[in-house]
Amino acid sequence: MPVMHFRIQWPDGDEANCYSPSLVIGDFFTPGHAYALEDFVERSRQALGIASERVRAKYGFACSAALDQLAQIERDAARFRDRPDATVKVIEFS
């Protein structure tokens, strides 16, 4: 399966490299666009859930790396939940 990495910028300026086992990320995010924190987390849940299920359909098991990436996004996002104007920018795909 083709994988996709996507680099993001958190509200505090920190950047993170994220992983998806599927190109489906491109259906949910646009490079250069900033998303409200909760919107970004929800889109990540949907996209990485679909990506994991695509792995299951092909190999018979869910993708633990996609689920781990989602868990990391959720943990990192929790730091900014008290900031109503918090956004996450998708910098690029690779």
CSV table of N, CA, C and O in Angstrom, one decimal:
chain,number,residue,atom,x,y,z
A,1,MET,N,0.8,-1.2,0.0
A,1,MET,CA,0.0,0.0,0.0
A,1,MET,C,0.9,1.2,0.0
A,1,MET,O,1.9,1.3,0.7
A,2,PRO,N,0.5,2.2,-0.7
A,2,PRO,CA,1.3,3.5,-0.7
A,2,PRO,C,1.0,4.2,0.7
A,2,PRO,O,-0.1,4.3,1.2
A,3,VAL,N,2.1,4.6,1.3
A,3,VAL,CA,2.0,5.4,2.5
A,3,VAL,C,2.1,6.9,2.2
A,3,VAL,O,2.6,7.3,1.2
A,4,MET,N,1.7,7.7,3.2
A,4,MET,CA,1.8,9.1,3.1
A,4,MET,C,2.2,9.7,4.4
A,4,MET,O,1.7,9.2,5.5
A,5,HIS,N,3.2,10.6,4.4
A,5,HIS,CA,3.6,11.3,5.6
A,5,HIS,C,3.0,12.7,5.4
A,5,HIS,O,2.9,13.2,4.3
A,6,PHE,N,2.6,13.3,6.5
A,6,PHE,CA,2.1,14.7,6.5
A,6,PHE,C,2.7,15.4,7.7
A,6,PHE,O,2.7,14.9,8.8
A,7,ARG,N,3.2,16.6,7.4
A,7,ARG,CA,3.8,17.4,8.4
A,7,ARG,C,2.9,18.5,8.8
A,7,ARG,O,2.2,19.1,8.0
A,8,ILE,N,2.7,18.6,10.2
A,8,ILE,CA,1.8,19.6,10.7
A,8,ILE,C,2.5,20.6,11.7
A,8,ILE,O,3.6,20.3,12.1
A,9,GLN,N,1.8,21.7,11.9
A,9,GLN,CA,2.3,22.6,12.9
A,9,GLN,C,1.2,22.9,13.9
A,9,GLN,O,0.1,23.2,13.6
A,10,TRP,N,1.6,22.6,15.2
A,10,TRP,CA,0.6,22.8,16.3
A,10,TRP,C,0.5,24.3,16.6
A,10,TRP,O,1.3,25.1,16.2
A,11,PRO,N,-0.5,24.7,17.4
A,11,PRO,CA,-0.7,26.1,17.7
A,11,PRO,C,0.5,26.8,18.4
A,11,PRO,O,0.6,28.0,18.3
A,12,ASP,N,1.4,26.0,19.1
A,12,ASP,CA,2.5,26.7,19.7
A,12,ASP,C,3.7,26.8,18.7
A,12,ASP,O,4.8,27.2,19.2
A,13,GLY,N,3.6,26.4,17.5
A,13,GLY,CA,4.6,26.4,16.5
A,13,GLY,C,5.4,25.2,16.4
A,13,GLY,O,6.2,25.0,15.4
A,14,ASP,N,5.3,24.2,17.3
A,14,ASP,CA,6.0,22.9,17.2
A,14,ASP,C,5.5,22.2,15.9
A,14,ASP,O,4.3,22.3,15.6
A,15,GLU,N,6.3,21.5,15.2
A,15,GLU,CA,6.0,20.7,14.1
A,15,GLU,C,6.1,19.2,14.4
A,15,GLU,O,6.9,18.8,15.2
A,16,ALA,N,5.3,18.5,13.7
A,16,ALA,CA,5.3,17.0,13.9
A,16,ALA,C,5.2,16.4,12.5
A,16,ALA,O,4.4,16.9,11.6
A,17,ASN,N,5.9,15.3,12.3
A,17,ASN,CA,5.7,14.4,11.1
A,17,ASN,C,4.8,13.3,11.5
A,17,ASN,O,5.0,12.6,12.4
A,18,CYS,N,3.7,13.1,10.7
A,18,CYS,CA,2.7,12.1,10.9
A,18,CYS,C,2.7,11.1,9.8
A,18,CYS,O,3.1,11.4,8.7
A,19,TYR,N,2.2,9.9,10.1
A,19,TYR,CA,2.2,8.8,9.2
A,19,TYR,C,0.8,8.3,8.9
A,19,TYR,O,-0.1,8.2,9.8
A,20,SER,N,0.5,7.9,7.7
A,20,SER,CA,-0.7,7.2,7.3
A,20,SER,C,-0.3,6.1,6.3
A,20,SER,O,0.5,6.3,5.4
A,21,PRO,N,-0.9,4.9,6.5
A,21,PRO,CA,-0.6,3.8,5.6
A,21,PRO,C,-1.4,3.9,4.3
A,21,PRO,O,-1.3,3.0,3.5
A,22,SER,N,-2.0,5.0,4.1
A,22,SER,CA,-2.9,5.2,2.9
A,22,SER,C,-2.9,6.6,2.4
A,22,SER,O,-2.7,7.5,3.2
A,23,LEU,N,-3.1,6.8,1.2
A,23,LEU,CA,-3.1,8.2,0.6
A,23,LEU,C,-4.4,8.9,1.0
A,23,LEU,O,-4.6,10.1,0.6
A,24,VAL,N,-5.3,8.3,1.7
A,24,VAL,CA,-6.6,8.9,2.1
A,24,VAL,C,-6.5,10.2,2.8
A,24,VAL,O,-7.4,11.0,2.7
A,25,ILE,N,-5.4,10.4,3.4
A,25,ILE,CA,-5.1,11.7,4.1
A,25,ILE,C,-5.4,12.9,3.2
A,25,ILE,O,-5.9,13.9,3.6
A,26,GLY,N,-5.0,12.7,1.9
A,26,GLY,CA,-5.2,13.8,0.9
A,26,GLY,C,-6.6,14.1,0.7
A,26,GLY,O,-6.9,15.2,0.1
A,27,ASP,N,-7.6,13.2,1.0
A,27,ASP,CA,-9.0,13.5,0.9
A,27,ASP,C,-9.5,14.4,2.0
A,27,ASP,O,-10.6,14.9,2.0
A,28,PHE,N,-8.8,14.5,3.1
A,28,PHE,CA,-9.2,15.1,4.3
A,28,PHE,C,-8.5,16.4,4.6
A,28,PHE,O,-9.0,17.3,5.4
A,29,PHE,N,-7.3,16.6,4.1
A,29,PHE,CA,-6.5,17.8,4.4
A,29,PHE,C,-5.9,18.4,3.1
A,29,PHE,O,-5.7,17.7,2.1
A,30,THR,N,-5.6,19.7,3.2
A,30,THR,CA,-5.0,20.4,2.1
A,30,THR,C,-3.7,21.1,2.6
A,30,THR,O,-3.8,21.8,3.6
A,31,PRO,N,-2.6,20.8,2.0
A,31,PRO,CA,-1.4,21.4,2.5
A,31,PRO,C,-1.5,22.9,2.4
A,31,PRO,O,-2.1,23.5,1.5
A,32,GLY,N,-1.0,23.6,3.5
A,32,GLY,CA,-1.0,25.0,3.6
A,32,GLY,C,-2.2,25.6,4.3
A,32,GLY,O,-2.3,26.7,4.6
A,33,HIS,N,-3.2,24.7,4.6
A,33,HIS,CA,-4.4,25.1,5.2
A,33,HIS,C,-4.4,24.8,6.7
A,33,HIS,O,-3.8,23.8,7.2
A,34,ALA,N,-4.9,25.8,7.5
A,34,ALA,CA,-5.0,25.6,9.0
A,34,ALA,C,-6.4,25.2,9.3
A,34,ALA,O,-7.4,25.8,8.8
A,35,TYR,N,-6.5,24.2,10.2
A,35,TYR,CA,-7.8,23.7,10.7
A,35,TYR,C,-8.0,24.0,12.2
A,35,TYR,O,-7.1,23.9,12.9
A,36,ALA,N,-9.2,24.3,12.5
A,36,ALA,CA,-9.6,24.5,13.9
A,36,ALA,C,-9.2,23.1,14.6
A,36,ALA,O,-9.3,22.1,14.0
A,37,LEU,N,-8.7,23.2,15.8
A,37,LEU,CA,-8.1,22.1,16.5
A,37,LEU,C,-9.1,20.9,16.5
A,37,LEU,O,-8.7,19.8,16.1
A,38,GLU,N,-10.3,21.1,16.9
A,38,GLU,CA,-11.2,19.9,17.0
A,38,GLU,C,-11.6,19.4,15.6
A,38,GLU,O,-11.7,18.2,15.5
A,39,ASP,N,-11.6,20.3,14.6
A,39,ASP,CA,-11.8,19.8,13.3
A,39,ASP,C,-10.7,19.0,12.8
A,39,ASP,O,-10.8,17.9,12.2
A,40,PHE,N,-9.5,19.4,13.1
A,40,PHE,CA,-8.3,18.7,12.7
A,40,PHE,C,-8.3,17.3,13.4
A,40,PHE,O,-8.0,16.3,12.7
A,41,VAL,N,-8.6,17.2,14.6
A,41,VAL,CA,-8.6,15.9,15.3
A,41,VAL,C,-9.7,15.0,14.8
A,41,VAL,O,-9.4,13.8,14.5
A,42,GLU,N,-10.8,15.5,14.5
A,42,GLU,CA,-11.9,14.7,13.9
A,42,GLU,C,-11.6,14.2,12.5
A,42,GLU,O,-11.8,13.1,12.2
A,43,ARG,N,-11.0,15.1,11.7
A,43,ARG,CA,-10.6,14.7,10.4
A,43,ARG,C,-9.5,13.6,10.5
A,43,ARG,O,-9.5,12.6,9.7
A,44,SER,N,-8.6,13.7,11.4
A,44,SER,CA,-7.6,12.7,11.6
A,44,SER,C,-8.2,11.4,12.0
A,44,SER,O,-7.8,10.3,11.5
A,45,ARG,N,-9.2,11.4,12.9
A,45,ARG,CA,-9.9,10.2,13.3
A,45,ARG,C,-10.5,9.5,12.1
A,45,ARG,O,-10.3,8.3,11.9
A,46,GLN,N,-11.2,10.3,11.3
A,46,GLN,CA,-11.8,9.7,10.1
A,46,GLN,C,-10.8,9.1,9.1
A,46,GLN,O,-10.9,8.0,8.7
A,47,ALA,N,-9.8,9.9,8.8
A,47,ALA,CA,-8.8,9.6,7.8
A,47,ALA,C,-8.0,8.4,8.2
A,47,ALA,O,-7.8,7.4,7.5
A,48,LEU,N,-7.5,8.4,9.4
A,48,LEU,CA,-6.6,7.3,9.9
A,48,LEU,C,-7.5,6.0,10.2
A,48,LEU,O,-7.0,4.9,10.0
A,49,GLY,N,-8.7,6.2,10.5
A,49,GLY,CA,-9.6,5.1,10.7
A,49,GLY,C,-9.8,4.4,9.3
A,49,GLY,O,-9.8,3.1,9.2
A,50,ILE,N,-10.1,5.2,8.3
A,50,ILE,CA,-10.2,4.6,6.9
A,50,ILE,C,-8.9,3.9,6.5
A,50,ILE,O,-9.0,2.8,6.0
A,51,ALA,N,-7.8,4.6,6.7
A,51,ALA,CA,-6.5,4.0,6.4
A,51,ALA,C,-6.3,2.7,7.0
A,51,ALA,O,-5.9,1.7,6.4
A,52,SER,N,-6.6,2.6,8.3
A,52,SER,CA,-6.4,1.4,9.0
A,52,SER,C,-7.3,0.3,8.5
A,52,SER,O,-6.9,-0.9,8.4
A,53,GLU,N,-8.6,0.6,8.1
A,53,GLU,CA,-9.5,-0.4,7.6
A,53,GLU,C,-9.0,-0.8,6.2
A,53,GLU,O,-9.3,-2.0,5.8
A,54,ARG,N,-8.4,0.1,5.4
A,54,ARG,CA,-7.9,-0.4,4.1
A,54,ARG,C,-6.8,-1.4,4.3
A,54,ARG,O,-6.7,-2.4,3.5
A,55,VAL,N,-6.0,-1.2,5.3
A,55,VAL,CA,-5.0,-2.3,5.7
A,55,VAL,C,-5.6,-3.6,6.0
A,55,VAL,O,-5.3,-4.6,5.6
A,56,ARG,N,-6.7,-3.5,6.9
A,56,ARG,CA,-7.4,-4.7,7.3
A,56,ARG,C,-8.0,-5.4,6.1
A,56,ARG,O,-7.9,-6.6,6.0
A,57,ALA,N,-8.6,-4.6,5.1
A,57,ALA,CA,-9.2,-5.3,3.9
A,57,ALA,C,-8.1,-6.0,3.1
A,57,ALA,O,-8.4,-7.0,2.5
A,58,LYS,N,-6.9,-5.5,3.1
A,58,LYS,CA,-5.9,-6.0,2.3
A,58,LYS,C,-5.1,-7.2,3.0
A,58,LYS,O,-4.8,-8.2,2.4
A,59,TYR,N,-4.8,-7.0,4.3
A,59,TYR,CA,-4.0,-7.9,5.0
A,59,TYR,C,-4.6,-8.7,6.1
A,59,TYR,O,-4.0,-9.6,6.7
A,60,GLY,N,-5.9,-8.3,6.4
A,60,GLY,CA,-6.6,-9.1,7.4
A,60,GLY,C,-6.5,-8.6,8.9
A,60,GLY,O,-7.0,-9.2,9.8
A,61,PHE,N,-5.8,-7.5,9.0
A,61,PHE,CA,-5.6,-6.9,10.4
A,61,PHE,C,-5.5,-5.4,10.3
A,61,PHE,O,-5.1,-4.8,9.3
A,62,ALA,N,-5.9,-4.7,11.3
A,62,ALA,CA,-5.9,-3.2,11.3
A,62,ALA,C,-4.4,-2.8,11.4
A,62,ALA,O,-3.6,-3.5,11.8
A,63,CYS,N,-4.2,-1.5,11.0
A,63,CYS,CA,-2.9,-1.0,11.0
A,63,CYS,C,-2.6,-0.3,12.4
A,63,CYS,O,-3.2,0.8,12.7
A,64,SER,N,-1.8,-0.9,13.2
A,64,SER,CA,-1.5,-0.4,14.5
A,64,SER,C,-0.7,0.9,14.4
A,64,SER,O,-0.9,1.8,15.2
A,65,ALA,N,0.1,1.1,13.3
A,65,ALA,CA,0.8,2.4,13.2
A,65,ALA,C,-0.2,3.5,13.0
A,65,ALA,O,0.0,4.6,13.5
A,66,ALA,N,-1.2,3.3,12.2
A,66,ALA,CA,-2.2,4.4,12.0
A,66,ALA,C,-3.0,4.7,13.3
A,66,ALA,O,-3.2,5.9,13.6
A,67,LEU,N,-3.3,3.7,14.1
A,67,LEU,CA,-4.0,3.9,15.3
A,67,LEU,C,-3.0,4.5,16.4
A,67,LEU,O,-3.5,5.4,17.1
A,68,ASP,N,-1.7,4.2,16.3
A,68,ASP,CA,-0.8,4.8,17.2
A,68,ASP,C,-0.6,6.3,16.8
A,68,ASP,O,-0.5,7.2,17.7
A,69,GLN,N,-0.6,6.6,15.5
A,69,GLN,CA,-0.5,8.0,15.1
A,69,GLN,C,-1.7,8.8,15.6
A,69,GLN,O,-1.6,9.9,16.0
A,70,LEU,N,-2.9,8.2,15.4
A,70,LEU,CA,-4.1,8.9,15.9
A,70,LEU,C,-4.0,9.2,17.4
A,70,LEU,O,-4.3,10.3,17.9
A,71,ALA,N,-3.6,8.2,18.2
A,71,ALA,CA,-3.4,8.4,19.6
A,71,ALA,C,-2.4,9.5,19.9
A,71,ALA,O,-2.7,10.3,20.8
A,72,GLN,N,-1.4,9.6,19.2
A,72,GLN,CA,-0.4,10.7,19.4
A,72,GLN,C,-1.0,12.0,19.1
A,72,GLN,O,-0.8,13.0,19.8
A,73,ILE,N,-1.8,12.1,18.0
A,73,ILE,CA,-2.4,13.4,17.6
A,73,ILE,C,-3.4,13.8,18.7
A,73,ILE,O,-3.4,14.9,19.1
A,74,GLU,N,-4.2,12.8,19.2
A,74,GLU,CA,-5.1,13.1,20.3
A,74,GLU,C,-4.4,13.6,21.6
A,74,GLU,O,-4.9,14.6,22.2
A,75,ARG,N,-3.3,13.0,21.9
A,75,ARG,CA,-2.5,13.4,23.1
A,75,ARG,C,-2.0,14.8,22.9
A,75,ARG,O,-2.1,15.7,23.8
A,76,ASP,N,-1.4,15.1,21.8
A,76,ASP,CA,-0.8,16.4,21.5
A,76,ASP,C,-1.9,17.5,21.5
A,76,ASP,O,-1.7,18.6,22.0
A,77,ALA,N,-3.0,17.2,20.9
A,77,ALA,CA,-4.1,18.1,20.8
A,77,ALA,C,-4.7,18.5,22.1
A,77,ALA,O,-5.1,19.7,22.4
A,78,ALA,N,-4.6,17.6,23.1
A,78,ALA,CA,-5.1,17.9,24.4
A,78,ALA,C,-4.5,19.0,25.1
A,78,ALA,O,-5.1,19.7,25.9
A,79,ARG,N,-3.2,19.3,24.7
A,79,ARG,CA,-2.5,20.4,25.3
A,79,ARG,C,-3.1,21.8,25.0
A,79,ARG,O,-2.9,22.8,25.6
A,80,PHE,N,-3.9,21.8,23.9
A,80,PHE,CA,-4.4,23.1,23.4
A,80,PHE,C,-5.9,23.2,23.5
A,80,PHE,O,-6.5,24.2,23.0
A,81,ARG,N,-6.6,22.3,24.2
A,81,ARG,CA,-8.0,22.3,24.2
A,81,ARG,C,-8.6,23.5,25.0
A,81,ARG,O,-9.7,23.9,24.8
A,82,ASP,N,-7.8,24.2,25.8
A,82,ASP,CA,-8.2,25.3,26.5
A,82,ASP,C,-8.1,26.6,25.7
A,82,ASP,O,-8.4,27.7,26.2
A,83,ARG,N,-7.6,26.5,24.5
A,83,ARG,CA,-7.5,27.6,23.6
A,83,ARG,C,-8.5,27.6,22.5
A,83,ARG,O,-8.4,26.8,21.5
A,84,PRO,N,-9.6,28.3,22.6
A,84,PRO,CA,-10.7,28.2,21.6
A,84,PRO,C,-10.3,28.6,20.2
A,84,PRO,O,-11.0,28.2,19.2
A,85,ASP,N,-9.2,29.4,20.0
A,85,ASP,CA,-8.8,29.8,18.7
A,85,ASP,C,-7.7,28.9,18.1
A,85,ASP,O,-7.1,29.3,17.1
A,86,ALA,N,-7.4,27.8,18.8
A,86,ALA,CA,-6.3,27.0,18.4
A,86,ALA,C,-6.5,26.4,17.0
A,86,ALA,O,-7.6,25.9,16.7
A,87,THR,N,-5.5,26.4,16.2
A,87,THR,CA,-5.5,25.8,14.8
A,87,THR,C,-4.3,24.9,14.6
A,87,THR,O,-3.3,25.1,15.3
A,88,VAL,N,-4.4,24.0,13.7
A,88,VAL,CA,-3.4,23.1,13.3
A,88,VAL,C,-3.2,23.3,11.8
A,88,VAL,O,-4.1,23.1,11.1
A,89,LYS,N,-2.0,23.6,11.4
A,89,LYS,CA,-1.7,23.8,10.0
A,89,LYS,C,-1.1,22.5,9.4
A,89,LYS,O,-0.2,21.9,10.0
A,90,VAL,N,-1.6,22.1,8.3
A,90,VAL,CA,-1.0,21.0,7.5
A,90,VAL,C,0.0,21.7,6.6
A,90,VAL,O,-0.4,22.4,5.7
A,91,ILE,N,1.3,21.4,6.8
A,91,ILE,CA,2.3,22.0,6.1
A,91,ILE,C,2.5,21.4,4.7
A,91,ILE,O,2.6,22.0,3.7
A,92,GLU,N,2.7,20.0,4.7
A,92,GLU,CA,3.0,19.4,3.4
A,92,GLU,C,2.7,17.9,3.6
A,92,GLU,O,2.6,17.3,4.6
A,93,PHE,N,2.6,17.2,2.4
A,93,PHE,CA,2.5,15.8,2.3
A,93,PHE,C,3.8,15.3,1.7
A,93,PHE,O,4.5,16.0,0.9
A,94,SER,N,4.2,14.1,2.0
A,94,SER,CA,5.4,13.5,1.4
A,94,SER,C,5.2,12.0,1.3
A,94,SER,O,4.3,11.4,1.9
